[in-house]
Structure formats: C-alpha cells, structure tokens
Amino acid sequence: MDIASPKEHDDESEYFASWVVRKQLYPETVNWIPPVRIFRYTAIFEEAWGWDRLLPHTSVPIPTYLEYLTEYHKRNRMDYVAAAAGNSKPEDWPLKYRAVNNDTQFDPDASLVDAAQFCLKMEERFMLAWNNKRVRNVKHLSQLIQERARAIISTSEEFSETAAASLVCISNEAVLASELLHRWAKSTDEEIRLCNLIRHCALNLMHITGPESAASIAAMVGVAKEARLMCQWMGQTKKLYAYRSYNHPPHEMYLCDMIREAVLKVMSHVLNNYSRGNNTYMVMDFQKKNRKRKTKVETSDDELSQASLDEQAPLDERSPKANAVTLNEKYHRRSFLLL
C-alpha cells in the first residue's frame, strides 16, 4: 500500500467522496467508473461502487489492481462455492451466498463434481451451437475443457476454490457464447472471440497456487458475473448483445466489455508472470480459417508432348486414350446427323 502524508490522504479521501455525491445526484444512471484506489476507503467505496461488480483495471499499476482483486475475493469468495454444498444449482452461479462457517472457511463437504458436470454440459451445448464453424482452435479448446471436466468427475477431485472459480467462469462464458450464436452472432464476432480467450485463460488458471491465486479467483468470478449479466439482458430484451456498441451512462450495459477486456489482460498477466512450472502461457489463435484452394493437377512434359503428337498423327497411330476420345466424338457427330 502506498505511503501518503496525512494531507495527501485527506485530499484523496475528499476527492473520492465526490463519487458518492455523484451517485446521490444521479441515482437512476450508471455512474462513471471511479478510480481503483477508491477501494482503500472502504466506507466511501461501498457507497460509490460496492463489492458486487468488479472495477475494470484502469490507470493503476498491476500490483495495485491485484491488491484490489484480493480484497474483492474476500468479499465475494462464497459466490462460486454455493452449489458445492448443494445449496443452489450451478446454473444460478455466481450469486450472493452466506458462508457456511465464517468468512474464511468454506463447506468441508464441498465437491467440484456439480460444477464440472455443469461445465461439461455447457461446453457440449456450445459445441452444438458452434457446429464446426471455420475458426481456429475453438473446437480444440472445448475438447481440452471437456477432458478436464470429465477427469474431475471421474476422480471426484478434492475441492479447491481456484478450480471452482475456473469452472464457474468457463461455464458462464460458454453459456454466453451459445446465447450469442442463437441470436445469430457471427463466429468471428469480437464478443465470441473474447469468450474463447477468457475460457482459455480460466482453464490455465484452474490450478494456480500462491499469493496470486486469490486475485485470480476474483478475476474469474467477476468476469463470470458480467457474462451472466449480458445473458440476462439478451433474454429480457430479445436482442443480440453487440460488442462495444453501448454508450456511456445512462446505458447499463456499457461496462460489460470494459470490465471483461480489462480483467482478461490482468488474468493473462498473472499467467505470464506468476504461474508455476515450465509451461509458458501462449494465447490461442481464434482467427478465421482460410479456405484451402484446390490446386490444379499439373500436366507433365511427357503428357503434353504425347498430346501434341496425337493431334498430328493419323487415327490408327495415336495413343489408345486419344484414339478413344476421337472415336467417341465421331459417334456423337454421326448420331446428330441421323436425327
């Protein structure tokens, strides 16, 4: 945390308090995004923004944003654990949920099986909607996700918060991609590409450990909430969600892509800088495949020479193939004259 003088602290606190005033003056509109550092002033932050929706990463160093995500994790850590204890269905994730024991423990009987089964179901649904469209790596990524989900189901893998958050994130992104396709989005639309990039990141973050795991969990849960919000909006309005087509306030949806894109960059940063092991994270290519052109069968020099000789030679001296073609032409010409 930055060290600031009392005066600097007071000036910053006063500045951040203006965001609360703005919200009070315009309660029916979505306010402009406050600076991320506002989260350090808990009372002001809760009135100006709150802990339900992520602040996008804007104009702050990555360590500061990771600090914010870690705090967000503390406030939202049970949102993705609810179904594990059988208290809700995975399709209702993420949602607000009271911790079973306290704010630092989750249900000891929790399991990843429900989350993995739902993830598998949503991936299969997405692949049905996808229908082998000509975009690189989408089918391959889904196969990797489905293999991982089946492995969790078959082994009844021990519960972990990171894996739960990853499954929730992947499931919600698959639901969003399916919904976009059902509303006639193109396979190359940027929103679907964003879904694929986030799913790939979340799969790689599934077993991350260390101090950055809390921030990773927060990022995945926060992104999943945005995906769910977009699906709900499409269901209510019966419209296709169009990437970056919504204006700043008062439109309620303008923040979705801003949050998703910004948080994806942070997820990628964690993978590139904090993940353990020798595997380097490589962003998958989700560009459109080029159609393969059929190449014409090349004619050899010997075949060209033989064709030239056949044209010049008498009928009985030509090659059998050329002879057959010539006789066939004569037969059709004679048939035409007899009509």
Short mmCIF file of C-alpha atoms in Angstrom, two decimals:
data_model
loop_
_atom_site.label_atom_id
_atom_site.label_comp_id
_atom_site.label_asym_id
_atom_site.label_seq_id
_atom_site.Cartn_x
_atom_site.Cartn_y
_atom_site.Cartn_z
CA MET A 1 0.00 0.00 0.00
CA ASP A 2 1.25 3.46 -0.87
CA ILE A 3 2.52 5.65 1.94
CA ALA A 4 0.90 9.08 1.84
CA SER A 5 1.09 12.10 4.12
CA PRO A 6 -2.00 12.94 6.23
CA LYS A 7 -2.77 15.92 3.96
CA GLU A 8 -2.46 13.81 0.81
CA HIS A 9 -4.70 11.22 2.44
CA ASP A 10 -7.34 13.84 3.30
CA ASP A 11 -7.25 15.35 -0.19
CA GLU A 12 -7.63 11.92 -1.79
CA SER A 13 -10.45 11.00 0.58
CA GLU A 14 -12.29 14.22 -0.28
CA TYR A 15 -11.85 13.58 -4.00
CA PHE A 16 -13.18 10.04 -3.71
CA ALA A 17 -16.15 11.24 -1.66
CA SER A 18 -17.27 13.24 -4.72
CA TRP A 19 -18.15 9.93 -6.39
CA VAL A 20 -20.69 9.27 -3.65
CA VAL A 21 -22.23 12.70 -4.26
CA ARG A 22 -22.43 11.95 -7.97
CA LYS A 23 -24.30 8.72 -7.29
CA GLN A 24 -26.72 10.50 -4.99
CA LEU A 25 -27.40 13.21 -7.60
CA TYR A 26 -27.96 10.72 -10.44
CA PRO A 27 -29.35 7.55 -8.80
CA GLU A 28 -31.04 6.30 -11.99
CA THR A 29 -27.90 6.29 -14.12
CA VAL A 30 -24.78 4.17 -14.21
CA ASN A 31 -22.06 6.43 -12.91
CA TRP A 32 -18.66 6.91 -14.44
CA ILE A 33 -16.09 4.46 -13.18
CA PRO A 34 -14.30 5.68 -10.03
CA PRO A 35 -10.52 5.22 -9.71
CA VAL A 36 -9.45 1.80 -8.46
CA ARG A 37 -7.64 3.32 -5.46
CA ILE A 38 -11.02 4.25 -4.01
CA PHE A 39 -11.35 0.69 -2.63
CA ARG A 40 -8.87 1.61 0.12
CA TYR A 41 -11.50 3.92 1.61
CA THR A 42 -13.99 1.22 2.50
CA ALA A 43 -16.99 3.33 3.55
CA ILE A 44 -16.69 5.64 0.55
CA PHE A 45 -16.14 2.73 -1.84
CA GLU A 46 -19.20 0.82 -0.66
CA GLU A 47 -21.40 3.84 -1.36
CA ALA A 48 -19.73 4.88 -4.61
CA TRP A 49 -19.41 1.44 -6.21
CA GLY A 50 -19.73 -1.58 -3.93
CA TRP A 51 -18.30 -5.08 -3.91
CA ASP A 52 -20.73 -6.88 -6.22
CA ARG A 53 -19.31 -5.79 -9.57
CA LEU A 54 -15.63 -5.52 -10.47
CA LEU A 55 -13.97 -2.24 -11.21
CA PRO A 56 -12.11 -2.54 -14.51
CA HIS A 57 -8.35 -2.20 -14.46
CA THR A 58 -7.75 1.42 -15.47
CA SER A 59 -4.72 3.64 -14.96
CA VAL A 60 -3.23 1.88 -11.94
CA PRO A 61 -0.17 -0.35 -11.64
CA ILE A 62 -0.87 -4.08 -11.83
CA PRO A 63 0.18 -4.66 -8.17
CA THR A 64 -2.45 -2.13 -7.03
CA TYR A 65 -5.14 -3.85 -9.07
CA LEU A 66 -4.10 -7.27 -7.73
CA GLU A 67 -4.42 -5.83 -4.23
CA TYR A 68 -7.96 -4.72 -5.12
CA LEU A 69 -8.81 -8.16 -6.54
CA THR A 70 -7.55 -9.84 -3.37
CA GLU A 71 -9.91 -7.67 -1.32
CA TYR A 72 -12.74 -8.39 -3.77
CA HIS A 73 -12.06 -12.10 -3.26
CA LYS A 74 -12.54 -11.76 0.49
CA ARG A 75 -15.90 -10.07 -0.05
CA ASN A 76 -17.21 -12.43 -2.75
CA ARG A 77 -15.49 -15.74 -2.03
CA MET A 78 -18.68 -17.72 -1.44
CA ASP A 79 -20.34 -16.70 -4.71
CA TYR A 80 -18.83 -19.66 -6.55
CA VAL A 81 -18.97 -22.21 -3.73
CA ALA A 82 -22.72 -22.21 -3.19
CA ALA A 83 -23.61 -25.18 -5.37
CA ALA A 84 -20.77 -27.27 -3.97
CA ALA A 85 -22.68 -27.66 -0.72
CA GLY A 86 -25.93 -28.38 -2.58
CA ASN A 87 -27.49 -25.05 -1.64
CA SER A 88 -28.08 -23.91 -5.21
CA LYS A 89 -27.82 -25.12 -8.78
CA PRO A 90 -24.71 -24.31 -10.82
CA GLU A 91 -26.82 -22.52 -13.42
CA ASP A 92 -27.66 -19.96 -10.73
CA TRP A 93 -23.99 -19.09 -10.22
CA PRO A 94 -22.46 -16.72 -9.43
CA LEU A 95 -24.72 -15.39 -6.70
CA LYS A 96 -24.61 -14.00 -3.23
CA TYR A 97 -24.28 -16.68 -0.58
CA ARG A 98 -23.70 -16.65 3.16
CA ALA A 99 -20.57 -18.53 4.23
CA VAL A 100 -21.26 -21.89 5.88
CA ASN A 101 -18.91 -21.37 8.82
CA ASN A 102 -17.35 -17.94 8.55
CA ASP A 103 -15.71 -15.61 6.07
CA THR A 104 -12.52 -17.65 5.92
CA GLN A 105 -13.86 -21.19 5.54
CA PHE A 106 -16.00 -23.00 3.01
CA ASP A 107 -18.13 -26.11 3.45
CA PRO A 108 -15.80 -29.03 4.27
CA ASP A 109 -18.08 -31.38 2.32
CA ALA A 110 -17.88 -29.27 -0.83
CA SER A 111 -17.17 -31.01 -4.12
CA LEU A 112 -16.23 -29.98 -7.65
CA VAL A 113 -18.40 -32.64 -9.31
CA ASP A 114 -21.52 -30.50 -9.70
CA ALA A 115 -19.52 -27.63 -11.13
CA ALA A 116 -17.64 -29.94 -13.51
CA GLN A 117 -20.84 -31.62 -14.69
CA PHE A 118 -22.45 -28.28 -15.40
CA CYS A 119 -19.32 -27.06 -17.18
CA LEU A 120 -19.30 -30.19 -19.34
CA LYS A 121 -22.97 -29.74 -20.18
CA MET A 122 -22.48 -26.09 -21.18
CA GLU A 123 -19.44 -26.91 -23.33
CA GLU A 124 -21.39 -29.61 -25.17
CA ARG A 125 -24.23 -27.16 -25.71
CA PHE A 126 -21.79 -24.57 -27.04
CA MET A 127 -20.26 -27.06 -29.49
CA LEU A 128 -23.73 -27.93 -30.81
CA ALA A 129 -24.37 -24.24 -31.47
CA TRP A 130 -20.86 -23.83 -32.88
CA ASN A 131 -21.42 -26.56 -35.48
CA ASN A 132 -17.82 -26.77 -36.74
CA LYS A 133 -17.54 -23.16 -37.82
CA ARG A 134 -14.31 -22.23 -39.57
CA VAL A 135 -12.43 -20.55 -36.72
CA ARG A 136 -9.14 -21.87 -35.41
CA ASN A 137 -8.80 -23.71 -32.07
CA VAL A 138 -12.37 -23.26 -30.77
CA LYS A 139 -13.20 -26.96 -31.01
CA HIS A 140 -9.76 -27.90 -29.69
CA LEU A 141 -10.18 -25.64 -26.63
CA SER A 142 -13.59 -27.14 -25.88
CA GLN A 143 -12.13 -30.64 -26.10
CA LEU A 144 -9.45 -29.67 -23.55
CA ILE A 145 -12.09 -28.23 -21.21
CA GLN A 146 -14.34 -31.27 -21.54
CA GLU A 147 -11.43 -33.63 -20.87
CA ARG A 148 -10.57 -31.67 -17.72
CA ALA A 149 -14.21 -31.67 -16.54
CA ARG A 150 -14.52 -35.44 -17.10
CA ALA A 151 -11.30 -36.03 -15.18
CA ILE A 152 -12.68 -34.07 -12.21
CA ILE A 153 -15.93 -36.06 -12.33
CA SER A 154 -14.27 -39.47 -12.62
CA THR A 155 -11.78 -38.86 -9.82
CA SER A 156 -14.06 -36.80 -7.54
CA GLU A 157 -11.23 -34.29 -7.32
CA GLU A 158 -10.75 -32.58 -3.99
CA PHE A 159 -12.41 -29.20 -3.76
CA SER A 160 -10.35 -26.09 -4.38
CA GLU A 161 -11.53 -22.53 -4.65
CA THR A 162 -9.42 -21.81 -7.72
CA ALA A 163 -10.81 -24.79 -9.62
CA ALA A 164 -14.38 -23.89 -8.59
CA ALA A 165 -13.94 -20.31 -9.80
CA SER A 166 -12.41 -21.55 -13.05
CA LEU A 167 -15.32 -23.91 -13.75
CA VAL A 168 -17.83 -21.17 -12.96
CA CYS A 169 -16.05 -18.76 -15.29
CA ILE A 170 -15.76 -21.26 -18.16
CA SER A 171 -19.41 -22.32 -17.79
CA ASN A 172 -20.74 -18.76 -17.89
CA GLU A 173 -18.60 -17.88 -20.90
CA ALA A 174 -19.82 -20.99 -22.75
CA VAL A 175 -23.42 -20.03 -21.94
CA LEU A 176 -22.79 -16.52 -23.23
CA ALA A 177 -21.18 -17.76 -26.46
CA SER A 178 -24.11 -20.13 -27.06
CA GLU A 179 -26.62 -17.35 -26.45
CA LEU A 180 -24.80 -15.06 -28.89
CA LEU A 181 -24.82 -17.75 -31.59
CA HIS A 182 -28.50 -18.48 -31.03
CA ARG A 183 -29.15 -14.81 -31.67
CA TRP A 184 -27.27 -15.01 -34.98
CA ALA A 185 -23.92 -13.61 -33.94
CA LYS A 186 -21.15 -14.39 -36.42
CA SER A 187 -18.50 -16.89 -35.41
CA THR A 188 -15.87 -14.17 -35.94
CA ASP A 189 -17.62 -11.57 -33.77
CA GLU A 190 -15.28 -9.97 -31.24
CA GLU A 191 -17.60 -10.87 -28.34
CA ILE A 192 -17.34 -14.59 -29.13
CA ARG A 193 -13.58 -14.27 -29.54
CA LEU A 194 -13.50 -12.65 -26.09
CA CYS A 195 -15.47 -15.62 -24.68
CA ASN A 196 -12.90 -18.01 -26.13
CA LEU A 197 -9.93 -16.04 -24.79
CA ILE A 198 -11.45 -15.89 -21.30
CA ARG A 199 -12.27 -19.63 -21.30
CA HIS A 200 -8.70 -20.43 -22.33
CA CYS A 201 -7.29 -18.19 -19.58
CA ALA A 202 -9.61 -19.66 -16.94
CA LEU A 203 -8.63 -23.21 -17.92
CA ASN A 204 -4.95 -22.34 -17.43
CA LEU A 205 -5.68 -20.64 -14.08
CA MET A 206 -7.58 -23.67 -12.73
CA HIS A 207 -4.73 -24.90 -10.53
CA ILE A 208 -2.72 -21.76 -9.91
CA THR A 209 -1.33 -21.52 -6.39
CA GLY A 210 0.43 -18.93 -4.32
CA PRO A 211 -0.47 -15.41 -3.22
CA GLU A 212 -1.87 -14.51 -6.65
CA SER A 213 -4.49 -17.26 -6.53
CA ALA A 214 -6.94 -15.06 -4.60
CA ALA A 215 -6.70 -12.32 -7.23
CA SER A 216 -7.13 -14.93 -9.98
CA ILE A 217 -10.26 -16.28 -8.31
CA ALA A 218 -11.69 -12.77 -8.00
CA ALA A 219 -10.98 -12.02 -11.67
CA MET A 220 -12.69 -15.21 -12.87
CA VAL A 221 -15.76 -14.75 -10.67
CA GLY A 222 -16.06 -11.07 -11.62
CA VAL A 223 -15.87 -11.87 -15.34
CA ALA A 224 -18.45 -14.66 -14.91
CA LYS A 225 -20.84 -12.14 -13.36
CA GLU A 226 -20.52 -9.90 -16.41
CA ALA A 227 -21.21 -12.82 -18.75
CA ARG A 228 -24.29 -13.71 -16.75
CA LEU A 229 -25.47 -10.09 -16.79
CA MET A 230 -25.14 -9.99 -20.58
CA CYS A 231 -27.17 -13.20 -20.96
CA GLN A 232 -29.90 -11.84 -18.71
CA TRP A 233 -30.03 -8.63 -20.73
CA MET A 234 -30.39 -10.54 -24.02
CA GLY A 235 -33.14 -12.69 -22.51
CA GLN A 236 -35.08 -9.66 -21.33
CA THR A 237 -34.68 -7.50 -24.44
CA LYS A 238 -34.68 -10.34 -27.04
CA LYS A 239 -31.76 -8.58 -28.72
CA LEU A 240 -28.25 -9.61 -29.71
CA TYR A 241 -25.60 -8.07 -27.47
CA ALA A 242 -23.35 -6.10 -29.79
CA TYR A 243 -19.71 -5.67 -28.86
CA ARG A 244 -18.79 -2.13 -27.76
CA SER A 245 -21.99 -0.66 -29.17
CA TYR A 246 -23.36 0.82 -25.96
CA ASN A 247 -22.78 4.38 -24.88
CA HIS A 248 -21.52 5.57 -21.54
CA PRO A 249 -24.20 6.40 -18.95
CA PRO A 250 -27.10 6.06 -18.88
CA HIS A 251 -26.87 2.69 -20.71
CA GLU A 252 -26.49 -0.06 -18.12
CA MET A 253 -24.55 -2.43 -20.39
CA TYR A 254 -21.66 -0.21 -21.43
CA LEU A 255 -19.45 -1.51 -18.62
CA CYS A 256 -19.61 -5.21 -19.53
CA ASP A 257 -17.00 -5.24 -22.27
CA MET A 258 -14.86 -2.67 -20.49
CA ILE A 259 -14.68 -4.89 -17.41
CA ARG A 260 -14.22 -8.15 -19.34
CA GLU A 261 -11.43 -6.88 -21.58
CA ALA A 262 -9.56 -5.15 -18.77
CA VAL A 263 -9.78 -8.13 -16.41
CA LEU A 264 -8.73 -10.54 -19.18
CA LYS A 265 -5.48 -8.58 -19.51
CA VAL A 266 -4.88 -8.99 -15.78
CA MET A 267 -5.62 -12.74 -15.97
CA SER A 268 -3.09 -13.06 -18.80
CA HIS A 269 -0.57 -11.05 -16.76
CA VAL A 270 -0.92 -13.45 -13.84
CA LEU A 271 -0.38 -16.45 -16.11
CA ASN A 272 2.66 -14.90 -17.74
CA ASN A 273 4.31 -13.69 -14.55
CA TYR A 274 3.18 -15.74 -11.57
CA SER A 275 2.20 -19.23 -12.75
CA ARG A 276 4.48 -22.04 -11.54
CA GLY A 277 6.03 -24.73 -13.69
CA ASN A 278 7.78 -24.73 -17.02
CA ASN A 279 4.72 -24.32 -19.20
CA THR A 280 4.65 -20.88 -20.80
CA TYR A 281 1.18 -19.48 -21.39
CA MET A 282 0.52 -18.91 -25.08
CA VAL A 283 -2.59 -17.08 -26.26
CA MET A 284 -4.63 -19.24 -28.63
CA ASP A 285 -5.33 -18.02 -32.14
CA PHE A 286 -9.09 -17.72 -32.69
CA GLN A 287 -8.95 -16.18 -36.15
CA LYS A 288 -10.98 -17.39 -39.11
CA LYS A 289 -9.53 -20.30 -41.05
CA ASN A 290 -8.56 -19.67 -44.66
CA ARG A 291 -10.24 -21.93 -47.14
CA LYS A 292 -7.84 -24.29 -48.89
CA ARG A 293 -7.70 -23.68 -52.60
CA LYS A 294 -7.84 -26.73 -54.80
CA THR A 295 -4.65 -26.83 -56.83
CA LYS A 296 -4.92 -27.80 -60.44
CA VAL A 297 -3.32 -31.13 -61.34
CA GLU A 298 -0.16 -30.30 -63.20
CA THR A 299 0.40 -31.93 -66.62
CA SER A 300 3.84 -33.41 -67.15
CA ASP A 301 6.03 -32.53 -70.09
CA ASP A 302 5.71 -36.11 -71.41
CA GLU A 303 1.91 -35.86 -71.39
CA LEU A 304 1.99 -32.54 -73.23
CA SER A 305 4.35 -33.98 -75.85
CA GLN A 306 2.12 -37.03 -76.36
CA ALA A 307 -0.97 -34.81 -76.79
CA SER A 308 0.82 -32.76 -79.45
CA LEU A 309 1.84 -35.90 -81.37
CA ASP A 310 -1.69 -37.32 -81.15
CA GLU A 311 -3.13 -34.22 -82.79
CA GLN A 312 -0.75 -34.57 -85.73
CA ALA A 313 -0.76 -38.38 -86.20
CA PRO A 314 -3.30 -40.43 -88.23
CA LEU A 315 -6.12 -42.01 -86.22
CA ASP A 316 -4.66 -45.52 -86.18
CA GLU A 317 -1.23 -44.26 -84.96
CA ARG A 318 -2.47 -42.24 -81.98
CA SER A 319 -2.29 -43.34 -78.37
CA PRO A 320 -5.20 -45.57 -77.20
CA LYS A 321 -6.60 -42.81 -74.95
CA ALA A 322 -6.57 -40.20 -77.73
CA ASN A 323 -7.98 -42.76 -80.16
CA ALA A 324 -10.93 -43.50 -77.87
CA VAL A 325 -11.76 -39.79 -77.47
CA THR A 326 -11.70 -39.24 -81.24
CA LEU A 327 -13.94 -42.26 -81.95
CA ASN A 328 -16.39 -41.09 -79.32
CA GLU A 329 -16.61 -37.64 -80.91
CA LYS A 330 -17.27 -39.22 -84.34
CA TYR A 331 -20.03 -41.40 -82.88
CA HIS A 332 -21.86 -38.39 -81.40
CA ARG A 333 -21.46 -36.38 -84.63
CA ARG A 334 -22.92 -39.28 -86.68
CA SER A 335 -25.86 -39.67 -84.26
CA PHE A 336 -26.64 -35.97 -84.63
CA LEU A 337 -26.71 -36.18 -88.46
CA LEU A 338 -29.12 -39.14 -88.43
CA LEU A 339 -31.72 -37.19 -86.40
#
